Amino acid sequence: MRTASQDDVCDVPCVHPEAVARVRSALPDASCVEAASTLLKVVADPTRLRMLSALNIEELCVCDLANIAGISESAASHQLRLLRAHRLVTSRKEGRVVYYRLLDGHITSLIGSAIEHANE
């Protein structure tokens, strides 16, 4: 009987040079990989993911986001500054109230896919 670790490796050593060349040429450059990795780290925080998930449903003000995330308004503002700095959210001011929404469709898809995958 094979163990799980045996199932993770090839039975014979082989390299498929054409496949390796195709994939290497299509990979993003190092700076793009680093930026994507940083973005995923920012999203990986449970409080920020809760806030992003809420914004995936609708635009919300800081007070409402704080309430939903179960944190203070000050903590919510701090998290939102970080999310804005990483181009995940954008804001608009209406009178004395600041509303936040996800920046674009890429972020909407990312958050929706992550939640959908977790629910499977």
PDB file of N, CA and C in Angstrom, residues 14-116:
ATOM      1  N   CYS A  14      11.640  12.049 -14.144  1.00  0.00           N
ATOM      2  CA  CYS A  14      11.493  12.510 -15.526  1.00  0.00           C
ATOM      3  C   CYS A  14      11.229  13.997 -15.524  1.00  0.00           C
ATOM      4  N   VAL A  15      11.611  14.629 -16.595  1.00  0.00           N
ATOM      5  CA  VAL A  15      11.322  16.036 -16.794  1.00  0.00           C
ATOM      6  C   VAL A  15      10.772  16.171 -18.203  1.00  0.00           C
ATOM      7  N   HIS A  16       9.752  16.961 -18.342  1.00  0.00           N
ATOM      8  CA  HIS A  16       9.150  17.219 -19.657  1.00  0.00           C
ATOM      9  C   HIS A  16       9.603  18.613 -20.085  1.00  0.00           C
ATOM     10  N   PRO A  17      10.725  18.689 -20.803  1.00  0.00           N
ATOM     11  CA  PRO A  17      11.330  19.991 -21.107  1.00  0.00           C
ATOM     12  C   PRO A  17      10.402  20.963 -21.823  1.00  0.00           C
ATOM     13  N   GLU A  18       9.572  20.468 -22.721  1.00  0.00           N
ATOM     14  CA  GLU A  18       8.677  21.364 -23.456  1.00  0.00           C
ATOM     15  C   GLU A  18       7.646  21.982 -22.508  1.00  0.00           C
ATOM     16  N   ALA A  19       7.085  21.174 -21.625  1.00  0.00           N
ATOM     17  CA  ALA A  19       6.102  21.680 -20.673  1.00  0.00           C
ATOM     18  C   ALA A  19       6.753  22.672 -19.712  1.00  0.00           C
ATOM     19  N   VAL A  20       7.947  22.350 -19.238  1.00  0.00           N
ATOM     20  CA  VAL A  20       8.662  23.249 -18.325  1.00  0.00           C
ATOM     21  C   VAL A  20       8.942  24.582 -19.020  1.00  0.00           C
ATOM     22  N   ALA A  21       9.381  24.550 -20.263  1.00  0.00           N
ATOM     23  CA  ALA A  21       9.679  25.781 -21.005  1.00  0.00           C
ATOM     24  C   ALA A  21       8.424  26.620 -21.218  1.00  0.00           C
ATOM     25  N   ARG A  22       7.309  25.968 -21.583  1.00  0.00           N
ATOM     26  CA  ARG A  22       6.046  26.696 -21.799  1.00  0.00           C
ATOM     27  C   ARG A  22       5.600  27.390 -20.516  1.00  0.00           C
ATOM     28  N   VAL A  23       5.646  26.669 -19.417  1.00  0.00           N
ATOM     29  CA  VAL A  23       5.174  27.225 -18.152  1.00  0.00           C
ATOM     30  C   VAL A  23       6.097  28.336 -17.672  1.00  0.00           C
ATOM     31  N   ARG A  24       7.398  28.121 -17.747  1.00  0.00           N
ATOM     32  CA  ARG A  24       8.341  29.165 -17.315  1.00  0.00           C
ATOM     33  C   ARG A  24       8.143  30.458 -18.100  1.00  0.00           C
ATOM     34  N   SER A  25       7.887  30.346 -19.394  1.00  0.00           N
ATOM     35  CA  SER A  25       7.723  31.553 -20.206  1.00  0.00           C
ATOM     36  C   SER A  25       6.412  32.275 -19.911  1.00  0.00           C
ATOM     37  N   ALA A  26       5.443  31.559 -19.351  1.00  0.00           N
ATOM     38  CA  ALA A  26       4.141  32.161 -19.071  1.00  0.00           C
ATOM     39  C   ALA A  26       4.008  32.648 -17.624  1.00  0.00           C
ATOM     40  N   LEU A  27       4.954  32.311 -16.763  1.00  0.00           N
ATOM     41  CA  LEU A  27       4.873  32.721 -15.362  1.00  0.00           C
ATOM     42  C   LEU A  27       5.031  34.230 -15.220  1.00  0.00           C
ATOM     43  N   PRO A  28       4.372  34.812 -14.225  1.00  0.00           N
ATOM     44  CA  PRO A  28       4.578  36.248 -13.969  1.00  0.00           C
ATOM     45  C   PRO A  28       5.991  36.482 -13.432  1.00  0.00           C
ATOM     46  N   ASP A  29       6.476  37.722 -13.600  1.00  0.00           N
ATOM     47  CA  ASP A  29       7.828  38.026 -13.109  1.00  0.00           C
ATOM     48  C   ASP A  29       7.833  38.087 -11.588  1.00  0.00           C
ATOM     49  N   ALA A  30       9.022  38.139 -11.012  1.00  0.00           N
ATOM     50  CA  ALA A  30       9.204  38.073  -9.562  1.00  0.00           C
ATOM     51  C   ALA A  30       8.473  39.204  -8.833  1.00  0.00           C
ATOM     52  N   SER A  31       8.491  40.401  -9.390  1.00  0.00           N
ATOM     53  CA  SER A  31       7.825  41.524  -8.709  1.00  0.00           C
ATOM     54  C   SER A  31       6.311  41.337  -8.692  1.00  0.00           C
ATOM     55  N   CYS A  32       5.759  40.769  -9.741  1.00  0.00           N
ATOM     56  CA  CYS A  32       4.325  40.500  -9.799  1.00  0.00           C
ATOM     57  C   CYS A  32       3.953  39.417  -8.787  1.00  0.00           C
ATOM     58  N   VAL A  33       4.766  38.382  -8.689  1.00  0.00           N
ATOM     59  CA  VAL A  33       4.512  37.307  -7.721  1.00  0.00           C
ATOM     60  C   VAL A  33       4.573  37.865  -6.303  1.00  0.00           C
ATOM     61  N   GLU A  34       5.543  38.732  -6.030  1.00  0.00           N
ATOM     62  CA  GLU A  34       5.683  39.340  -4.703  1.00  0.00           C
ATOM     63  C   GLU A  34       4.469  40.208  -4.378  1.00  0.00           C
ATOM     64  N   ALA A  35       4.021  41.001  -5.339  1.00  0.00           N
ATOM     65  CA  ALA A  35       2.852  41.861  -5.121  1.00  0.00           C
ATOM     66  C   ALA A  35       1.594  41.025  -4.876  1.00  0.00           C
ATOM     67  N   ALA A  36       1.415  39.964  -5.647  1.00  0.00           N
ATOM     68  CA  ALA A  36       0.244  39.095  -5.467  1.00  0.00           C
ATOM     69  C   ALA A  36       0.302  38.389  -4.116  1.00  0.00           C
ATOM     70  N   SER A  37       1.486  37.963  -3.721  1.00  0.00           N
ATOM     71  CA  SER A  37       1.659  37.310  -2.421  1.00  0.00           C
ATOM     72  C   SER A  37       1.309  38.273  -1.286  1.00  0.00           C
ATOM     73  N   THR A  38       1.752  39.504  -1.395  1.00  0.00           N
ATOM     74  CA  THR A  38       1.437  40.518  -0.381  1.00  0.00           C
ATOM     75  C   THR A  38      -0.064  40.761  -0.317  1.00  0.00           C
ATOM     76  N   LEU A  39      -0.704  40.868  -1.466  1.00  0.00           N
ATOM     77  CA  LEU A  39      -2.155  41.065  -1.513  1.00  0.00           C
ATOM     78  C   LEU A  39      -2.873  39.925  -0.805  1.00  0.00           C
ATOM     79  N   LEU A  40      -2.461  38.690  -1.070  1.00  0.00           N
ATOM     80  CA  LEU A  40      -3.112  37.544  -0.445  1.00  0.00           C
ATOM     81  C   LEU A  40      -2.878  37.519   1.060  1.00  0.00           C
ATOM     82  N   LYS A  41      -1.715  37.969   1.508  1.00  0.00           N
ATOM     83  CA  LYS A  41      -1.446  38.054   2.947  1.00  0.00           C
ATOM     84  C   LYS A  41      -2.375  39.075   3.599  1.00  0.00           C
ATOM     85  N   VAL A  42      -2.602  40.192   2.929  1.00  0.00           N
ATOM     86  CA  VAL A  42      -3.491  41.223   3.468  1.00  0.00           C
ATOM     87  C   VAL A  42      -4.913  40.676   3.570  1.00  0.00           C
ATOM     88  N   VAL A  43      -5.359  39.979   2.566  1.00  0.00           N
ATOM     89  CA  VAL A  43      -6.710  39.415   2.535  1.00  0.00           C
ATOM     90  C   VAL A  43      -6.857  38.286   3.563  1.00  0.00           C
ATOM     91  N   ALA A  44      -5.768  37.610   3.899  1.00  0.00           N
ATOM     92  CA  ALA A  44      -5.817  36.426   4.763  1.00  0.00           C
ATOM     93  C   ALA A  44      -6.176  36.720   6.218  1.00  0.00           C
ATOM     94  N   ASP A  45      -6.089  37.963   6.645  1.00  0.00           N
ATOM     95  CA  ASP A  45      -6.450  38.302   8.016  1.00  0.00           C
ATOM     96  C   ASP A  45      -7.963  38.149   8.196  1.00  0.00           C
ATOM     97  N   PRO A  46      -8.425  37.398   9.221  1.00  0.00           N
ATOM     98  CA  PRO A  46      -9.870  37.161   9.380  1.00  0.00           C
ATOM     99  C   PRO A  46     -10.714  38.431   9.511  1.00  0.00           C
ATOM    100  N   THR A  47     -10.237  39.412  10.233  1.00  0.00           N
ATOM    101  CA  THR A  47     -11.008  40.656  10.377  1.00  0.00           C
ATOM    102  C   THR A  47     -11.122  41.367   9.039  1.00  0.00           C
ATOM    103  N   ARG A  48     -10.011  41.469   8.319  1.00  0.00           N
ATOM    104  CA  ARG A  48     -10.055  42.139   7.012  1.00  0.00           C
ATOM    105  C   ARG A  48     -10.901  41.353   6.025  1.00  0.00           C
ATOM    106  N   LEU A  49     -10.810  40.029   6.066  1.00  0.00           N
ATOM    107  CA  LEU A  49     -11.623  39.220   5.153  1.00  0.00           C
ATOM    108  C   LEU A  49     -13.107  39.378   5.474  1.00  0.00           C
ATOM    109  N   ARG A  50     -13.453  39.478   6.755  1.00  0.00           N
ATOM    110  CA  ARG A  50     -14.848  39.715   7.147  1.00  0.00           C
ATOM    111  C   ARG A  50     -15.317  41.060   6.580  1.00  0.00           C
ATOM    112  N   MET A  51     -14.478  42.076   6.698  1.00  0.00           N
ATOM    113  CA  MET A  51     -14.836  43.396   6.179  1.00  0.00           C
ATOM    114  C   MET A  51     -14.962  43.366   4.657  1.00  0.00           C
ATOM    115  N   LEU A  52     -14.022  42.715   4.001  1.00  0.00           N
ATOM    116  CA  LEU A  52     -14.075  42.617   2.539  1.00  0.00           C
ATOM    117  C   LEU A  52     -15.297  41.824   2.090  1.00  0.00           C
ATOM    118  N   SER A  53     -15.636  40.780   2.825  1.00  0.00           N
ATOM    119  CA  SER A  53     -16.828  39.987   2.497  1.00  0.00           C
ATOM    120  C   SER A  53     -18.087  40.830   2.627  1.00  0.00           C
ATOM    121  N   ALA A  54     -18.136  41.661   3.655  1.00  0.00           N
ATOM    122  CA  ALA A  54     -19.286  42.560   3.825  1.00  0.00           C
ATOM    123  C   ALA A  54     -19.373  43.534   2.653  1.00  0.00           C
ATOM    124  N   LEU A  55     -18.215  44.061   2.257  1.00  0.00           N
ATOM    125  CA  LEU A  55     -18.196  45.010   1.131  1.00  0.00           C
ATOM    126  C   LEU A  55     -18.474  44.314  -0.195  1.00  0.00           C
ATOM    127  N   ASN A  56     -18.304  43.006  -0.227  1.00  0.00           N
ATOM    128  CA  ASN A  56     -18.645  42.247  -1.427  1.00  0.00           C
ATOM    129  C   ASN A  56     -20.163  42.178  -1.593  1.00  0.00           C
ATOM    130  N   ILE A  57     -20.880  42.438  -0.516  1.00  0.00           N
ATOM    131  CA  ILE A  57     -22.343  42.432  -0.556  1.00  0.00           C
ATOM    132  C   ILE A  57     -22.871  43.826  -0.907  1.00  0.00           C
ATOM    133  N   GLU A  58     -22.324  44.845  -0.212  1.00  0.00           N
ATOM    134  CA  GLU A  58     -22.730  46.216  -0.536  1.00  0.00           C
ATOM    135  C   GLU A  58     -21.777  47.230   0.083  1.00  0.00           C
ATOM    136  N   GLU A  59     -21.857  48.434  -0.428  1.00  0.00           N
ATOM    137  CA  GLU A  59     -21.086  49.559   0.094  1.00  0.00           C
ATOM    138  C   GLU A  59     -21.541  49.850   1.528  1.00  0.00           C
ATOM    139  N   LEU A  60     -20.574  50.109   2.429  1.00  0.00           N
ATOM    140  CA  LEU A  60     -20.897  50.361   3.830  1.00  0.00           C
ATOM    141  C   LEU A  60     -20.032  51.481   4.388  1.00  0.00           C
ATOM    142  N   CYS A  61     -20.546  52.146   5.415  1.00  0.00           N
ATOM    143  CA  CYS A  61     -19.764  53.177   6.091  1.00  0.00           C
ATOM    144  C   CYS A  61     -18.869  52.533   7.152  1.00  0.00           C
ATOM    145  N   VAL A  62     -17.920  53.300   7.648  1.00  0.00           N
ATOM    146  CA  VAL A  62     -16.964  52.814   8.637  1.00  0.00           C
ATOM    147  C   VAL A  62     -17.687  52.286   9.872  1.00  0.00           C
ATOM    148  N   CYS A  63     -18.684  53.003  10.353  1.00  0.00           N
ATOM    149  CA  CYS A  63     -19.426  52.589  11.557  1.00  0.00           C
ATOM    150  C   CYS A  63     -20.073  51.218  11.358  1.00  0.00           C
ATOM    151  N   ASP A  64     -20.699  51.024  10.207  1.00  0.00           N
ATOM    152  CA  ASP A  64     -21.358  49.745   9.925  1.00  0.00           C
ATOM    153  C   ASP A  64     -20.331  48.621   9.800  1.00  0.00           C
ATOM    154  N   LEU A  65     -19.210  48.902   9.138  1.00  0.00           N
ATOM    155  CA  LEU A  65     -18.160  47.885   9.005  1.00  0.00           C
ATOM    156  C   LEU A  65     -17.598  47.496  10.363  1.00  0.00           C
ATOM    157  N   ALA A  66     -17.403  48.464  11.242  1.00  0.00           N
ATOM    158  CA  ALA A  66     -16.902  48.182  12.584  1.00  0.00           C
ATOM    159  C   ALA A  66     -17.886  47.273  13.323  1.00  0.00           C
ATOM    160  N   ASN A  67     -19.166  47.584  13.207  1.00  0.00           N
ATOM    161  CA  ASN A  67     -20.200  46.795  13.859  1.00  0.00           C
ATOM    162  C   ASN A  67     -20.203  45.363  13.323  1.00  0.00           C
ATOM    163  N   ILE A  68     -20.142  45.205  12.018  1.00  0.00           N
ATOM    164  CA  ILE A  68     -20.156  43.884  11.380  1.00  0.00           C
ATOM    165  C   ILE A  68     -18.920  43.073  11.777  1.00  0.00           C
ATOM    166  N   ALA A  69     -17.768  43.727  11.806  1.00  0.00           N
ATOM    167  CA  ALA A  69     -16.512  43.032  12.124  1.00  0.00           C
ATOM    168  C   ALA A  69     -16.321  42.820  13.622  1.00  0.00           C
ATOM    169  N   GLY A  70     -17.135  43.491  14.436  1.00  0.00           N
ATOM    170  CA  GLY A  70     -17.018  43.352  15.881  1.00  0.00           C
ATOM    171  C   GLY A  70     -15.783  44.022  16.451  1.00  0.00           C
ATOM    172  N   ILE A  71     -15.405  45.167  15.841  1.00  0.00           N
ATOM    173  CA  ILE A  71     -14.233  45.918  16.289  1.00  0.00           C
ATOM    174  C   ILE A  71     -14.611  47.383  16.464  1.00  0.00           C
ATOM    175  N   SER A  72     -13.718  48.154  17.070  1.00  0.00           N
ATOM    176  CA  SER A  72     -13.981  49.580  17.260  1.00  0.00           C
ATOM    177  C   SER A  72     -13.907  50.308  15.917  1.00  0.00           C
ATOM    178  N   GLU A  73     -14.493  51.497  15.884  1.00  0.00           N
ATOM    179  CA  GLU A  73     -14.405  52.313  14.666  1.00  0.00           C
ATOM    180  C   GLU A  73     -12.961  52.676  14.362  1.00  0.00           C
ATOM    181  N   SER A  74     -12.176  52.926  15.386  1.00  0.00           N
ATOM    182  CA  SER A  74     -10.759  53.240  15.201  1.00  0.00           C
ATOM    183  C   SER A  74     -10.023  52.062  14.568  1.00  0.00           C
ATOM    184  N   ALA A  75     -10.294  50.852  15.066  1.00  0.00           N
ATOM    185  CA  ALA A  75      -9.656  49.653  14.499  1.00  0.00           C
ATOM    186  C   ALA A  75     -10.125  49.430  13.059  1.00  0.00           C
ATOM    187  N   ALA A  76     -11.404  49.674  12.802  1.00  0.00           N
ATOM    188  CA  ALA A  76     -11.932  49.523  11.441  1.00  0.00           C
ATOM    189  C   ALA A  76     -11.256  50.522  10.511  1.00  0.00           C
ATOM    190  N   SER A  77     -11.093  51.756  10.957  1.00  0.00           N
ATOM    191  CA  SER A  77     -10.425  52.771  10.132  1.00  0.00           C
ATOM    192  C   SER A  77      -8.993  52.360   9.824  1.00  0.00           C
ATOM    193  N   HIS A  78      -8.311  51.817  10.820  1.00  0.00           N
ATOM    194  CA  HIS A  78      -6.936  51.352  10.610  1.00  0.00           C
ATOM    195  C   HIS A  78      -6.897  50.246   9.548  1.00  0.00           C
ATOM    196  N   GLN A  79      -7.805  49.280   9.663  1.00  0.00           N
ATOM    197  CA  GLN A  79      -7.856  48.185   8.688  1.00  0.00           C
ATOM    198  C   GLN A  79      -8.210  48.711   7.294  1.00  0.00           C
ATOM    199  N   LEU A  80      -9.124  49.649   7.232  1.00  0.00           N
ATOM    200  CA  LEU A  80      -9.525  50.213   5.940  1.00  0.00           C
ATOM    201  C   LEU A  80      -8.391  50.999   5.290  1.00  0.00           C
ATOM    202  N   ARG A  81      -7.585  51.701   6.089  1.00  0.00           N
ATOM    203  CA  ARG A  81      -6.418  52.401   5.528  1.00  0.00           C
ATOM    204  C   ARG A  81      -5.467  51.396   4.877  1.00  0.00           C
ATOM    205  N   LEU A  82      -5.263  50.262   5.557  1.00  0.00           N
ATOM    206  CA  LEU A  82      -4.397  49.217   5.015  1.00  0.00           C
ATOM    207  C   LEU A  82      -4.995  48.637   3.733  1.00  0.00           C
ATOM    208  N   LEU A  83      -6.281  48.369   3.744  1.00  0.00           N
ATOM    209  CA  LEU A  83      -6.941  47.824   2.547  1.00  0.00           C
ATOM    210  C   LEU A  83      -6.894  48.817   1.392  1.00  0.00           C
ATOM    211  N   ARG A  84      -7.042  50.099   1.692  1.00  0.00           N
ATOM    212  CA  ARG A  84      -6.967  51.128   0.647  1.00  0.00           C
ATOM    213  C   ARG A  84      -5.536  51.230   0.105  1.00  0.00           C
ATOM    214  N   ALA A  85      -4.544  51.142   0.991  1.00  0.00           N
ATOM    215  CA  ALA A  85      -3.140  51.218   0.575  1.00  0.00           C
ATOM    216  C   ALA A  85      -2.764  50.062  -0.353  1.00  0.00           C
ATOM    217  N   HIS A  86      -3.432  48.929  -0.177  1.00  0.00           N
ATOM    218  CA  HIS A  86      -3.156  47.768  -1.031  1.00  0.00           C
ATOM    219  C   HIS A  86      -4.127  47.676  -2.200  1.00  0.00           C
ATOM    220  N   ARG A  87      -4.869  48.757  -2.436  1.00  0.00           N
ATOM    221  CA  ARG A  87      -5.776  48.867  -3.577  1.00  0.00           C
ATOM    222  C   ARG A  87      -6.848  47.784  -3.597  1.00  0.00           C
ATOM    223  N   LEU A  88      -7.390  47.500  -2.408  1.00  0.00           N
ATOM    224  CA  LEU A  88      -8.483  46.537  -2.298  1.00  0.00           C
ATOM    225  C   LEU A  88      -9.834  47.220  -2.157  1.00  0.00           C
ATOM    226  N   VAL A  89      -9.839  48.411  -1.560  1.00  0.00           N
ATOM    227  CA  VAL A  89     -11.079  49.163  -1.384  1.00  0.00           C
ATOM    228  C   VAL A  89     -10.875  50.609  -1.818  1.00  0.00           C
ATOM    229  N   THR A  90     -11.985  51.272  -2.026  1.00  0.00           N
ATOM    230  CA  THR A  90     -11.978  52.705  -2.310  1.00  0.00           C
ATOM    231  C   THR A  90     -13.087  53.327  -1.460  1.00  0.00           C
ATOM    232  N   SER A  91     -13.035  54.633  -1.322  1.00  0.00           N
ATOM    233  CA  SER A  91     -14.017  55.297  -0.464  1.00  0.00           C
ATOM    234  C   SER A  91     -14.582  56.533  -1.138  1.00  0.00           C
ATOM    235  N   ARG A  92     -15.697  56.967  -0.582  1.00  0.00           N
ATOM    236  CA  ARG A  92     -16.296  58.231  -0.985  1.00  0.00           C
ATOM    237  C   ARG A  92     -16.905  58.838   0.260  1.00  0.00           C
ATOM    238  N   LYS A  93     -16.893  60.157   0.309  1.00  0.00           N
ATOM    239  CA  LYS A  93     -17.436  60.861   1.467  1.00  0.00           C
ATOM    240  C   LYS A  93     -18.759  61.493   1.082  1.00  0.00           C
ATOM    241  N   GLU A  94     -19.750  61.291   1.925  1.00  0.00           N
ATOM    242  CA  GLU A  94     -21.064  61.900   1.735  1.00  0.00           C
ATOM    243  C   GLU A  94     -21.380  62.652   3.018  1.00  0.00           C
ATOM    244  N   GLY A  95     -21.205  63.941   2.959  1.00  0.00           N
ATOM    245  CA  GLY A  95     -21.344  64.739   4.179  1.00  0.00           C
ATOM    246  C   GLY A  95     -20.234  64.384   5.141  1.00  0.00           C
ATOM    247  N   ARG A  96     -20.603  63.923   6.320  1.00  0.00           N
ATOM    248  CA  ARG A  96     -19.607  63.555   7.332  1.00  0.00           C
ATOM    249  C   ARG A  96     -19.385  62.045   7.411  1.00  0.00           C
ATOM    250  N   VAL A  97     -20.008  61.294   6.500  1.00  0.00           N
ATOM    251  CA  VAL A  97     -19.930  59.832   6.517  1.00  0.00           C
ATOM    252  C   VAL A  97     -19.057  59.346   5.359  1.00  0.00           C
ATOM    253  N   VAL A  98     -18.137  58.426   5.653  1.00  0.00           N
ATOM    254  CA  VAL A  98     -17.263  57.840   4.634  1.00  0.00           C
ATOM    255  C   VAL A  98     -17.769  56.436   4.326  1.00  0.00           C
ATOM    256  N   TYR A  99     -18.031  56.181   3.052  1.00  0.00           N
ATOM    257  CA  TYR A  99     -18.500  54.879   2.588  1.00  0.00           C
ATOM    258  C   TYR A  99     -17.377  54.175   1.850  1.00  0.00           C
ATOM    259  N   TYR A 100     -17.310  52.863   2.037  1.00  0.00           N
ATOM    260  CA  TYR A 100     -16.292  52.042   1.379  1.00  0.00           C
ATOM    261  C   TYR A 100     -16.953  51.017   0.490  1.00  0.00           C
ATOM    262  N   ARG A 101     -16.220  50.652  -0.555  1.00  0.00           N
ATOM    263  CA  ARG A 101     -16.645  49.578  -1.461  1.00  0.00           C
ATOM    264  C   ARG A 101     -15.382  48.899  -1.981  1.00  0.00           C
ATOM    265  N   LEU A 102     -15.544  47.702  -2.532  1.00  0.00           N
ATOM    266  CA  LEU A 102     -14.401  47.017  -3.134  1.00  0.00           C
ATOM    267  C   LEU A 102     -13.946  47.815  -4.346  1.00  0.00           C
ATOM    268  N   LEU A 103     -12.648  47.812  -4.597  1.00  0.00           N
ATOM    269  CA  LEU A 103     -12.080  48.664  -5.640  1.00  0.00           C
ATOM    270  C   LEU A 103     -12.574  48.314  -7.036  1.00  0.00           C
ATOM    271  N   ASP A 104     -12.580  47.022  -7.364  1.00  0.00           N
ATOM    272  CA  ASP A 104     -12.967  46.656  -8.730  1.00  0.00           C
ATOM    273  C   ASP A 104     -13.416  45.196  -8.800  1.00  0.00           C
ATOM    274  N   GLY A 105     -13.713  44.776 -10.017  1.00  0.00           N
ATOM    275  CA  GLY A 105     -14.198  43.417 -10.251  1.00  0.00           C
ATOM    276  C   GLY A 105     -13.208  42.331  -9.880  1.00  0.00           C
ATOM    277  N   HIS A 106     -11.915  42.619 -10.002  1.00  0.00           N
ATOM    278  CA  HIS A 106     -10.906  41.623  -9.617  1.00  0.00           C
ATOM    279  C   HIS A 106     -11.023  41.275  -8.139  1.00  0.00           C
ATOM    280  N   ILE A 107     -11.180  42.296  -7.316  1.00  0.00           N
ATOM    281  CA  ILE A 107     -11.279  42.092  -5.873  1.00  0.00           C
ATOM    282  C   ILE A 107     -12.599  41.410  -5.538  1.00  0.00           C
ATOM    283  N   THR A 108     -13.670  41.828  -6.205  1.00  0.00           N
ATOM    284  CA  THR A 108     -14.974  41.194  -6.010  1.00  0.00           C
ATOM    285  C   THR A 108     -14.881  39.700  -6.310  1.00  0.00           C
ATOM    286  N   SER A 109     -14.248  39.344  -7.418  1.00  0.00           N
ATOM    287  CA  SER A 109     -14.089  37.934  -7.796  1.00  0.00           C
ATOM    288  C   SER A 109     -13.214  37.181  -6.803  1.00  0.00           C
ATOM    289  N   LEU A 110     -12.123  37.809  -6.379  1.00  0.00           N
ATOM    290  CA  LEU A 110     -11.207  37.179  -5.431  1.00  0.00           C
ATOM    291  C   LEU A 110     -11.925  36.834  -4.131  1.00  0.00           C
ATOM    292  N   ILE A 111     -12.635  37.797  -3.561  1.00  0.00           N
ATOM    293  CA  ILE A 111     -13.319  37.579  -2.287  1.00  0.00           C
ATOM    294  C   ILE A 111     -14.452  36.570  -2.459  1.00  0.00           C
ATOM    295  N   GLY A 112     -15.231  36.733  -3.503  1.00  0.00           N
ATOM    296  CA  GLY A 112     -16.330  35.792  -3.759  1.00  0.00           C
ATOM    297  C   GLY A 112     -15.841  34.370  -3.948  1.00  0.00           C
ATOM    298  N   SER A 113     -14.757  34.208  -4.703  1.00  0.00           N
ATOM    299  CA  SER A 113     -14.194  32.870  -4.932  1.00  0.00           C
ATOM    300  C   SER A 113     -13.635  32.255  -3.664  1.00  0.00           C
ATOM    301  N   ALA A 114     -12.972  33.061  -2.844  1.00  0.00           N
ATOM    302  CA  ALA A 114     -12.404  32.550  -1.594  1.00  0.00           C
ATOM    303  C   ALA A 114     -13.506  32.045  -0.672  1.00  0.00           C
ATOM    304  N   ILE A 115     -14.569  32.822  -0.531  1.00  0.00           N
ATOM    305  CA  ILE A 115     -15.681  32.428   0.340  1.00  0.00           C
ATOM    306  C   ILE A 115     -16.402  31.203  -0.231  1.00  0.00           C
ATOM    307  N   GLU A 116     -16.624  31.197  -1.528  1.00  0.00           N
ATOM    308  CA  GLU A 116     -17.282  30.066  -2.172  1.00  0.00           C
ATOM    309  C   GLU A 116     -16.455  28.792  -1.972  1.00  0.00           C
TER     310      GLU A 116
END
